[in-house]
Amino acid sequence: MLGPSSSHTAGAVRIGQIARKLFGQEPDRLTIHFYGSFAKTYKGHATDVAIVGGLLNMEVADEALPNAIHIAQEQGINIHFIAEEEIPEEPNTVKIVMEKGPDRLEVTGVSVGGGAVQITEYAGFPIRLSGDFPTLLILHHDAYGAISQVSQLLEKHEINIAHMEVSRLAKGEVALMLIETDEMISPTILQDISRSKHVIRASMLALDEI
Amino acid sequence: MFKNIAELIEQAKKQDKKIWEIMLDQEVVTSGLSPEAIWETMAVRYEVMEKAIERGISGVHSRSGLTGGDAKRLYDYIKNGKFLTDKTSLLASCYAVATNEVNAAMGVICATPTAGSSGTVPGVLFALKDTHDLSSDRIIEALFTAGALGYVVANNAIISGARGGCQAEVGSAAAMAAGAAVELMGGTPDQIGHAFSIALKNLLGLACDPVGGLVEVPCVKRNAGGAAIALSAAEMALAGIESRIPADEVILAMYKIGITMPVTIRETALGGLATTPTGLDWQERIALEEF
């Protein structure tokens, strides 16, 4: 990895990479909120640079990483950093708001040391996502049968579920299914899931170990 | 599969294997990769460490100007031949400083277990390589040993300064290096556990108080200290000295100290050395330079 801090630099790159994968496209506007130790020391640790590098799909040992903000600005990406005073649960917390035209996604991540990270919030849903397993994130209408449809598709393709969480913000509205699997999920399976009834949006995360 | 140091030692003894072999076996199971592929990944880490040390001892400076050039200074001092302790100990400190100076300059390093504490483990191992004429394969084995120990700390406690202070970073690194050094020198699994415990015990309670919030002061020199403590702990264990408190209990103690530490000394630059008059002066200068 590139220095100076595994939690503030390498971990930040990983959070940026995951956020970008979850958004599925290059944002044209970024608002990055830092909390806790991130808020106090992000400049010195180049956490701002690292997050943006990750959002540009750079790797932790990429020699171009120190210029990430400059590169992003050249690509016309509008970037804002905000150091928040609020005390977070985890000392190294960042909330990334990605926008492209009307499309908007909020992702919150925490860095826990040695470059290891967790995603703690996705589109307003509290989650726990490490990125160590292939993970499916499915936004769907809160209706009966939605879960069984997805699990049947996974069964058909012989995919074992390692961990699964379902949550909703309010009854009958949008819900989130988070599924960690032992096997990789091919783009075809992901497409099948995206097309099934009740599903609004399905994204897949399979980070290589860094 | 091992979850703590006691299980790791037990498995090594039962299977009559080295700790590094137990780690490699576990990686094969959890990753599904071949032992050769995993070895190759570690060999890449080895090369990253070697390059960082070489770059550091030739002289490197950080953007802030807070650190740099000290690895070269120490290297020249060693070459001069007049010193107080011995060459292994001095080279370990020198290589540790070299690695962390490269880290502070945003160069490529390997987190062991973190970037702020990336100098201690390679410092100790590459010093032993030089003074005891060891092959690169032996050092790669020792990196697996260090990895096994770090894996336990990361999974049972904490390794980030923001969560548990410097004891979680340089403390963990010194414990990893001490255990790895013992295995490299032919010590038993039990001796590895004692070296690990002795090193970590010596760094319990250490604050994370970086000046200006930069991983430079005191981090760079703390890694030199971590390397020296690791070697001292390894020597004690090899001499047959035992830690009264078992490794897993020391890890738990470190964790409890970490989570109860005030936030001012957990990588916030709000206390300790960061808020000394000189520390604050530097912070102001760094802010003016606009990072």
Coordinates of C-alpha atoms in Angstrom, one line a residue:
Chain A
M1 CA 0.0 0.0 0.0
L2 CA 0.9 3.7 -0.3
G3 CA 1.5 5.5 3.0
P4 CA 1.0 7.2 5.4
S5 CA -1.8 5.4 7.4
S6 CA -3.4 2.0 6.8
S7 CA -6.7 3.1 8.4
H8 CA -6.7 6.7 7.1
T9 CA -5.2 6.0 3.7
A10 CA -5.5 2.4 2.5
G11 CA -8.8 1.9 4.4
A12 CA -10.1 5.1 2.8
V13 CA -9.2 3.9 -0.7
R14 CA -11.1 0.7 0.0
I15 CA -14.2 2.6 1.2
G16 CA -14.0 4.8 -2.0
Q17 CA -13.7 1.7 -4.2
I18 CA -16.7 0.0 -2.6
A19 CA -18.8 3.2 -2.8
R20 CA -18.0 3.5 -6.5
K21 CA -19.0 -0.1 -7.1
L22 CA -22.2 0.3 -5.2
F23 CA -23.0 3.5 -7.2
G24 CA -22.1 1.6 -10.4
Q25 CA -21.1 4.7 -12.4
E26 CA -18.7 7.6 -12.1
P27 CA -20.3 10.4 -10.1
D28 CA -20.2 14.0 -11.3
R29 CA -20.6 15.4 -7.8
L30 CA -19.1 14.2 -4.5
T31 CA -19.8 15.4 -1.0
I32 CA -17.5 13.8 1.5
H33 CA -18.3 14.1 5.3
F34 CA -15.5 13.2 7.7
Y35 CA -16.2 12.2 11.4
G36 CA -14.0 11.5 14.4
S37 CA -10.3 11.0 13.8
F38 CA -10.9 11.3 10.1
A39 CA -12.3 14.8 10.7
K40 CA -9.4 15.9 12.8
T41 CA -6.5 14.4 10.7
Y42 CA -7.8 13.8 7.2
K43 CA -5.5 16.4 5.6
G44 CA -2.3 15.0 7.2
H45 CA -3.2 11.4 6.4
A46 CA -4.3 12.3 2.8
T47 CA -7.6 10.6 3.6
D48 CA -9.3 13.1 1.3
V49 CA -7.0 12.1 -1.5
A50 CA -7.4 8.4 -0.7
I51 CA -11.2 8.5 -0.8
V52 CA -11.3 10.2 -4.1
G53 CA -8.6 7.8 -5.5
G54 CA -10.9 4.9 -4.4
L55 CA -13.8 6.5 -6.1
L56 CA -11.8 6.7 -9.3
N57 CA -11.1 2.9 -9.0
M58 CA -7.4 3.4 -8.1
E59 CA -5.6 0.7 -6.1
V60 CA -3.9 1.2 -2.7
A61 CA -0.4 0.9 -4.3
D62 CA -1.2 3.1 -7.3
E63 CA 1.7 5.6 -7.7
A64 CA -0.9 8.1 -9.2
L65 CA -2.9 8.1 -5.9
P66 CA -1.3 11.3 -4.4
N67 CA -2.8 13.2 -7.4
A68 CA -6.3 11.7 -7.2
I69 CA -8.1 15.0 -6.3
H70 CA -6.4 16.8 -9.1
I71 CA -7.2 14.0 -11.6
A72 CA -10.9 13.9 -10.5
Q73 CA -11.2 17.7 -10.9
E74 CA -9.7 17.5 -14.4
Q75 CA -12.4 14.9 -15.2
G76 CA -14.9 17.6 -14.2
I77 CA -16.0 16.0 -10.9
N78 CA -17.2 18.5 -8.3
I79 CA -15.8 17.7 -4.9
H80 CA -16.7 19.0 -1.4
F81 CA -15.1 17.9 1.9
I82 CA -16.8 18.6 5.2
A83 CA -15.2 17.9 8.6
E84 CA -18.1 17.1 11.0
E85 CA -18.0 17.8 14.7
E86 CA -20.5 15.0 15.6
I87 CA -18.9 12.2 17.6
P88 CA -19.4 8.9 15.6
E89 CA -19.7 5.4 17.0
E90 CA -16.4 4.4 15.2
P91 CA -13.5 6.9 15.3
N92 CA -12.8 6.7 11.5
T93 CA -16.1 7.3 9.8
V94 CA -16.8 8.8 6.4
K95 CA -20.1 9.5 4.6
I96 CA -19.9 9.7 0.8
V97 CA -22.7 11.3 -1.1
M98 CA -22.4 10.4 -4.8
E99 CA -24.5 12.2 -7.4
K100 CA -24.8 11.9 -11.2
G101 CA -27.5 14.1 -12.6
P102 CA -30.6 13.2 -10.6
D103 CA -29.2 9.9 -9.4
R104 CA -27.9 10.0 -5.8
L105 CA -26.5 7.5 -3.4
E106 CA -25.3 7.9 0.2
V107 CA -22.8 5.3 1.5
T108 CA -21.2 5.4 5.0
G109 CA -18.0 3.5 5.8
V110 CA -15.7 3.0 8.7
S111 CA -12.0 2.1 8.7
V112 CA -11.0 -0.2 11.5
G113 CA -7.2 -0.6 11.0
G114 CA -4.7 -2.4 8.8
G115 CA -6.7 -1.3 5.7
A116 CA -9.8 -3.3 6.8
V117 CA -13.1 -1.5 6.4
Q118 CA -16.9 -1.9 6.8
I119 CA -19.7 -0.2 5.1
T120 CA -22.2 0.8 7.8
E121 CA -24.9 2.6 5.8
Y122 CA -26.3 2.2 2.3
A123 CA -29.0 4.4 0.9
G124 CA -30.2 5.2 4.5
F125 CA -30.2 1.5 5.5
P126 CA -27.9 0.6 8.4
I127 CA -25.8 -2.4 7.3
R128 CA -22.5 -4.3 8.1
L129 CA -20.6 -5.0 5.0
S130 CA -16.9 -6.0 5.0
G131 CA -16.4 -6.7 1.3
D132 CA -14.6 -9.9 2.2
F133 CA -17.4 -12.1 0.7
P134 CA -19.2 -11.7 -2.6
T135 CA -22.2 -9.6 -1.6
L136 CA -25.5 -8.9 -3.2
L137 CA -27.4 -5.7 -2.3
I138 CA -30.9 -5.7 -3.5
L139 CA -33.3 -2.8 -3.2
H140 CA -36.8 -4.1 -3.6
H141 CA -40.4 -3.3 -2.9
D142 CA -41.5 -4.5 0.5
A143 CA -43.9 -7.2 -0.6
Y144 CA -44.5 -10.9 0.1
G145 CA -42.5 -13.3 -2.1
A146 CA -39.7 -10.9 -2.8
I147 CA -37.2 -12.8 -0.7
S148 CA -38.2 -16.3 -1.8
Q149 CA -37.8 -15.3 -5.5
V150 CA -34.2 -14.2 -4.9
S151 CA -33.4 -17.2 -2.7
Q152 CA -34.8 -19.6 -5.3
L153 CA -32.7 -18.0 -8.0
L154 CA -29.6 -18.5 -5.9
E155 CA -30.6 -22.1 -5.2
K156 CA -31.0 -22.8 -8.9
H157 CA -27.4 -21.6 -9.5
E158 CA -26.1 -23.5 -6.5
I159 CA -25.0 -20.5 -4.6
N160 CA -24.8 -20.8 -0.8
I161 CA -25.8 -17.9 1.4
A162 CA -23.2 -17.2 4.1
H163 CA -25.1 -14.3 5.7
M164 CA -28.4 -12.5 5.0
E165 CA -30.1 -9.5 6.3
V166 CA -33.4 -7.9 5.3
S167 CA -34.5 -4.5 6.4
R168 CA -37.0 -1.8 5.5
L169 CA -37.5 1.8 6.4
A170 CA -41.3 1.6 6.6
K171 CA -43.9 -1.1 5.9
G172 CA -44.9 -1.5 2.3
E173 CA -42.1 0.8 1.0
V174 CA -38.6 0.1 -0.1
A175 CA -36.6 -2.7 1.5
L176 CA -33.0 -3.9 1.4
M177 CA -31.8 -7.4 1.1
L178 CA -28.1 -7.9 1.8
I179 CA -26.8 -11.4 1.0
E180 CA -23.2 -12.6 1.5
T181 CA -22.4 -15.7 -0.5
D182 CA -19.6 -18.3 -0.6
E183 CA -19.6 -18.4 -4.4
M184 CA -19.1 -15.7 -6.9
I185 CA -22.2 -14.4 -8.6
S186 CA -22.0 -14.1 -12.4
P187 CA -23.4 -11.0 -14.3
T188 CA -26.1 -13.3 -15.8
I189 CA -27.4 -14.3 -12.3
L190 CA -27.3 -10.7 -11.2
Q191 CA -29.3 -9.8 -14.3
D192 CA -31.9 -12.5 -13.5
I193 CA -32.2 -11.1 -10.0
S194 CA -32.5 -7.5 -11.3
R195 CA -35.4 -8.6 -13.6
S196 CA -37.4 -10.5 -11.0
K197 CA -40.6 -9.1 -9.7
H198 CA -40.4 -6.5 -6.8
V199 CA -36.6 -5.8 -7.4
I200 CA -35.8 -2.2 -8.0
R201 CA -32.0 -2.4 -8.2
A202 CA -29.5 -5.1 -7.6
S203 CA -25.8 -4.6 -7.2
M204 CA -23.0 -7.0 -6.5
L205 CA -19.8 -6.5 -4.7
A206 CA -16.7 -8.8 -4.9
L207 CA -13.6 -7.0 -3.8
D208 CA -10.3 -8.7 -4.2
E209 CA -8.3 -8.9 -1.0
I210 CA -6.0 -5.9 -0.7
Chain B
M1 CA -8.1 -23.0 12.4
F2 CA -6.8 -21.0 15.3
K3 CA -8.6 -18.2 17.1
N4 CA -6.0 -17.3 19.7
I5 CA -2.3 -17.6 20.5
A6 CA -2.9 -20.6 22.8
E7 CA -4.6 -22.6 20.0
L8 CA -1.9 -21.5 17.5
I9 CA 0.9 -22.8 19.8
E10 CA -1.1 -26.0 20.6
Q11 CA -1.6 -26.8 16.9
A12 CA 2.1 -26.2 16.1
K13 CA 3.1 -28.6 18.9
K14 CA 0.5 -31.2 18.0
Q15 CA 1.3 -31.3 14.3
D16 CA 5.0 -30.8 14.9
K17 CA 5.0 -27.8 12.6
K18 CA 6.4 -24.3 12.7
I19 CA 4.0 -21.4 13.3
W20 CA 4.6 -20.2 9.8
E21 CA 3.4 -23.5 8.4
I22 CA 0.2 -23.4 10.5
M23 CA -0.5 -19.9 9.1
L24 CA 0.1 -21.1 5.5
D25 CA -2.2 -24.1 6.0
Q26 CA -4.9 -21.8 7.3
E27 CA -4.6 -19.4 4.4
V28 CA -4.9 -22.4 2.0
V29 CA -8.2 -23.4 3.7
T30 CA -9.7 -19.9 3.9
S31 CA -8.6 -18.5 0.5
G32 CA -8.9 -21.7 -1.6
L33 CA -5.6 -20.8 -3.2
S34 CA -2.6 -23.1 -3.5
P35 CA 0.3 -22.9 -1.0
E36 CA 2.5 -21.7 -3.9
A37 CA 0.2 -18.9 -4.8
I38 CA 0.0 -17.7 -1.2
W39 CA 3.8 -17.9 -0.8
E40 CA 4.1 -15.8 -4.0
T41 CA 1.8 -13.2 -2.5
M42 CA 4.0 -13.0 0.6
A43 CA 7.1 -12.8 -1.6
V44 CA 5.6 -9.7 -3.3
R45 CA 5.2 -8.2 0.2
Y46 CA 8.8 -9.1 1.0
E47 CA 10.0 -7.2 -2.1
V48 CA 7.9 -4.2 -1.1
M49 CA 9.6 -4.2 2.3
E50 CA 13.1 -4.6 0.8
K51 CA 12.5 -1.7 -1.6
A52 CA 11.2 0.6 1.1
I53 CA 14.2 -0.1 3.3
E54 CA 16.6 0.6 0.4
R55 CA 14.8 3.8 -0.5
G56 CA 14.7 4.9 3.2
I57 CA 18.4 4.4 3.9
S58 CA 19.4 6.4 0.8
G59 CA 17.5 9.4 2.3
V60 CA 13.9 10.3 1.8
H61 CA 11.9 13.3 3.1
S62 CA 8.2 13.9 3.8
R63 CA 6.2 16.7 2.3
S64 CA 5.7 18.4 5.7
G65 CA 9.4 18.4 6.5
L66 CA 8.7 16.9 9.9
T67 CA 10.7 13.7 9.2
G68 CA 13.3 12.3 6.8
G69 CA 16.9 11.6 6.5
D70 CA 17.3 9.9 9.8
A71 CA 17.5 6.3 8.4
K72 CA 20.5 7.5 6.3
R73 CA 22.0 9.2 9.4
L74 CA 21.7 6.0 11.4
Y75 CA 23.0 3.8 8.5
D76 CA 26.1 6.0 8.1
Y77 CA 26.6 5.8 11.9
I78 CA 26.5 2.0 11.8
K79 CA 28.9 1.9 8.9
N80 CA 31.3 4.0 11.0
G81 CA 31.6 1.0 13.3
K82 CA 31.6 2.7 16.7
F83 CA 28.4 2.1 18.6
L84 CA 27.0 1.2 22.0
T85 CA 24.9 -1.9 21.4
D86 CA 25.2 -4.4 18.5
K87 CA 24.7 -4.4 14.8
T88 CA 21.4 -6.4 14.7
S89 CA 19.7 -4.0 17.1
L90 CA 21.0 -0.9 15.3
L91 CA 20.1 -2.2 11.9
A92 CA 16.6 -3.1 13.1
S93 CA 16.1 0.4 14.3
C94 CA 17.6 1.8 11.1
Y95 CA 15.4 -0.3 8.8
A96 CA 12.4 0.5 10.8
V97 CA 13.0 4.2 10.5
A98 CA 13.8 3.8 6.8
T99 CA 10.4 2.1 6.2
N100 CA 8.4 4.7 8.2
E101 CA 10.2 7.6 6.5
V102 CA 9.1 6.1 3.1
N103 CA 5.6 5.7 4.5
A104 CA 5.6 9.4 5.7
A105 CA 6.6 10.4 2.2
M106 CA 3.6 8.5 0.8
G107 CA 5.8 5.8 -0.6
V108 CA 4.8 2.2 -1.1
I109 CA 5.1 0.0 2.1
C110 CA 3.5 -3.1 3.5
A111 CA 1.2 -2.6 6.5
T112 CA 2.5 -4.7 9.3
P113 CA -0.1 -4.6 10.8
T114 CA -0.7 -0.9 9.9
A115 CA 1.1 1.7 7.9
G116 CA 2.0 3.8 11.0
S117 CA 3.7 0.7 12.4
S118 CA 5.0 -0.7 9.1
G119 CA 8.7 -0.4 10.1
T120 CA 9.0 -2.6 13.2
V121 CA 8.5 -6.1 11.6
P122 CA 10.6 -5.6 8.5
G123 CA 13.2 -3.7 10.6
V124 CA 13.7 -6.7 12.9
L125 CA 13.6 -9.4 10.2
F126 CA 15.8 -7.7 7.6
A127 CA 18.4 -6.8 10.3
L128 CA 18.5 -10.5 11.3
K129 CA 18.8 -11.4 7.6
D130 CA 21.9 -9.2 7.2
T131 CA 23.7 -10.1 10.5
H132 CA 22.9 -13.9 10.4
D133 CA 23.2 -14.4 6.7
L134 CA 19.6 -15.7 6.2
S135 CA 18.0 -16.4 2.8
S136 CA 15.0 -14.5 1.6
D137 CA 12.9 -17.7 2.0
R138 CA 13.6 -17.8 5.7
I139 CA 12.4 -14.2 6.0
I140 CA 9.3 -14.9 4.0
E141 CA 8.6 -17.8 6.4
A142 CA 9.0 -15.4 9.3
L143 CA 6.6 -13.0 7.7
F144 CA 4.0 -15.8 7.9
T145 CA 4.8 -16.2 11.6
A146 CA 4.4 -12.5 12.2
G147 CA 1.2 -12.7 10.1
A148 CA -0.3 -15.4 12.3
L149 CA 0.4 -13.4 15.5
G150 CA -1.0 -10.2 13.9
Y151 CA -4.1 -12.1 12.7
V152 CA -4.9 -13.0 16.3
V153 CA -4.5 -9.5 17.6
A154 CA -6.6 -8.0 14.8
N155 CA -9.4 -10.5 15.3
N156 CA -9.4 -10.5 19.1
A157 CA -8.5 -6.9 19.9
I158 CA -7.6 -3.8 17.8
I159 CA -4.7 -2.7 15.6
S160 CA -5.7 0.9 14.8
G161 CA -4.4 3.9 16.7
A162 CA -7.8 5.7 16.4
R163 CA -9.4 2.8 18.3
G164 CA -6.7 1.8 20.7
G165 CA -3.7 4.1 20.7
C166 CA -0.2 3.4 19.6
Q167 CA 0.0 0.2 21.8
A168 CA -2.4 -1.3 19.3
E169 CA -0.1 -0.4 16.4
V170 CA 3.6 -0.4 17.4
G171 CA 2.7 -2.6 20.4
S172 CA 1.2 -5.2 18.1
A173 CA 4.0 -4.8 15.5
A174 CA 6.7 -5.3 18.2
A175 CA 4.9 -8.5 19.5
M176 CA 4.6 -9.9 16.0
A177 CA 8.3 -9.1 15.3
A178 CA 9.4 -10.6 18.6
G179 CA 7.6 -13.9 17.9
A180 CA 8.8 -14.1 14.3
A181 CA 12.4 -13.4 15.4
V182 CA 12.2 -16.3 17.9
E183 CA 11.0 -18.7 15.3
L184 CA 13.7 -17.5 12.8
M185 CA 16.3 -18.2 15.5
G186 CA 15.0 -21.7 16.1
G187 CA 12.9 -21.1 19.2
T188 CA 9.9 -23.2 20.3
P189 CA 6.3 -22.3 19.8
D190 CA 6.0 -21.7 23.6
Q191 CA 9.0 -19.3 23.4
I192 CA 7.3 -17.5 20.5
G193 CA 4.3 -16.9 22.8
H194 CA 6.5 -15.6 25.6
A195 CA 8.4 -13.2 23.3
F196 CA 5.1 -12.0 21.9
S197 CA 3.8 -11.3 25.4
I198 CA 6.9 -9.7 26.7
A199 CA 7.1 -7.3 23.8
L200 CA 3.4 -6.3 23.9
K201 CA 3.5 -5.9 27.7
N202 CA 6.3 -3.3 27.3
L203 CA 4.2 -1.1 25.1
L204 CA 0.8 -1.3 26.9
G205 CA -0.8 2.1 27.4
L206 CA 1.1 3.9 24.7
A207 CA -0.7 6.9 23.4
C208 CA -1.3 7.8 19.7
D209 CA -0.6 11.5 19.6
P210 CA 0.8 12.4 16.2
V211 CA 1.9 16.0 15.7
G212 CA -0.4 17.8 13.2
G213 CA -2.2 14.5 12.8
L214 CA 0.6 13.3 10.5
V215 CA 2.0 9.7 10.7
E216 CA 5.5 11.2 11.4
V217 CA 6.2 12.4 14.9
P218 CA 6.5 10.3 17.0
C219 CA 5.6 7.4 14.7
V220 CA 8.8 7.1 12.8
K221 CA 11.1 6.8 15.9
R222 CA 8.4 4.7 17.8
N223 CA 9.0 2.0 15.2
A224 CA 12.7 2.1 16.0
G225 CA 11.8 1.7 19.6
G226 CA 9.4 -1.1 18.8
A227 CA 12.1 -3.0 16.9
A228 CA 14.5 -2.7 19.8
I229 CA 11.9 -3.9 22.3
A230 CA 11.0 -6.8 20.0
L231 CA 14.6 -7.9 19.8
S232 CA 15.0 -7.6 23.6
A233 CA 11.8 -9.6 24.2
A234 CA 13.0 -12.3 21.7
E235 CA 16.4 -12.6 23.4
M236 CA 14.7 -13.0 26.8
A237 CA 12.4 -15.7 25.5
L238 CA 15.2 -17.5 23.8
A239 CA 17.1 -17.4 27.1
G240 CA 14.2 -19.3 28.6
I241 CA 12.4 -16.4 30.4
E242 CA 8.7 -16.8 30.5
S243 CA 5.9 -14.2 30.6
R244 CA 3.9 -14.5 33.7
I245 CA 0.8 -13.3 31.8
P246 CA -0.2 -15.6 28.9
A247 CA -0.3 -13.9 25.4
D248 CA -4.1 -14.0 25.0
E249 CA -4.6 -12.3 28.3
V250 CA -2.0 -9.6 27.4
I251 CA -4.0 -9.1 24.1
L252 CA -7.2 -8.7 26.1
A253 CA -5.5 -6.2 28.5
M254 CA -4.3 -4.2 25.5
Y255 CA -7.9 -4.2 24.1
K256 CA -9.4 -3.0 27.4
I257 CA -6.8 -0.3 27.8
G258 CA -7.4 0.8 24.2
I259 CA -11.1 1.2 24.4
T260 CA -10.9 3.1 27.7
M261 CA -8.2 5.5 26.5
P262 CA -9.3 9.2 26.2
V263 CA -10.1 10.2 22.7
T264 CA -7.5 13.0 22.9
I265 CA -4.7 10.3 22.6
R266 CA -6.4 8.1 20.0
E267 CA -5.1 9.7 16.7
T268 CA -7.0 12.9 17.0
A269 CA -4.1 15.2 17.5
L270 CA -5.9 16.7 20.5
G271 CA -3.5 15.6 23.2
G272 CA 0.0 14.3 24.1
L273 CA 2.9 15.4 21.9
A274 CA 0.5 16.9 19.4
T275 CA -0.6 19.6 21.8
T276 CA 2.9 20.5 23.2
P277 CA 3.9 24.1 22.3
T278 CA 6.3 22.7 19.6
G279 CA 3.7 20.2 18.3
L280 CA 1.2 23.0 18.0
D281 CA 3.7 25.2 16.2
W282 CA 4.3 22.5 13.6
Q283 CA 0.6 21.9 13.2
E284 CA 0.1 25.6 12.4
R285 CA 3.0 25.6 9.9
I286 CA 1.6 22.4 8.2
A287 CA -1.8 23.9 8.0
L288 CA -0.4 27.0 6.3
E289 CA 1.3 24.9 3.7
E290 CA -2.1 23.6 2.7
F291 CA -1.8 19.9 2.2

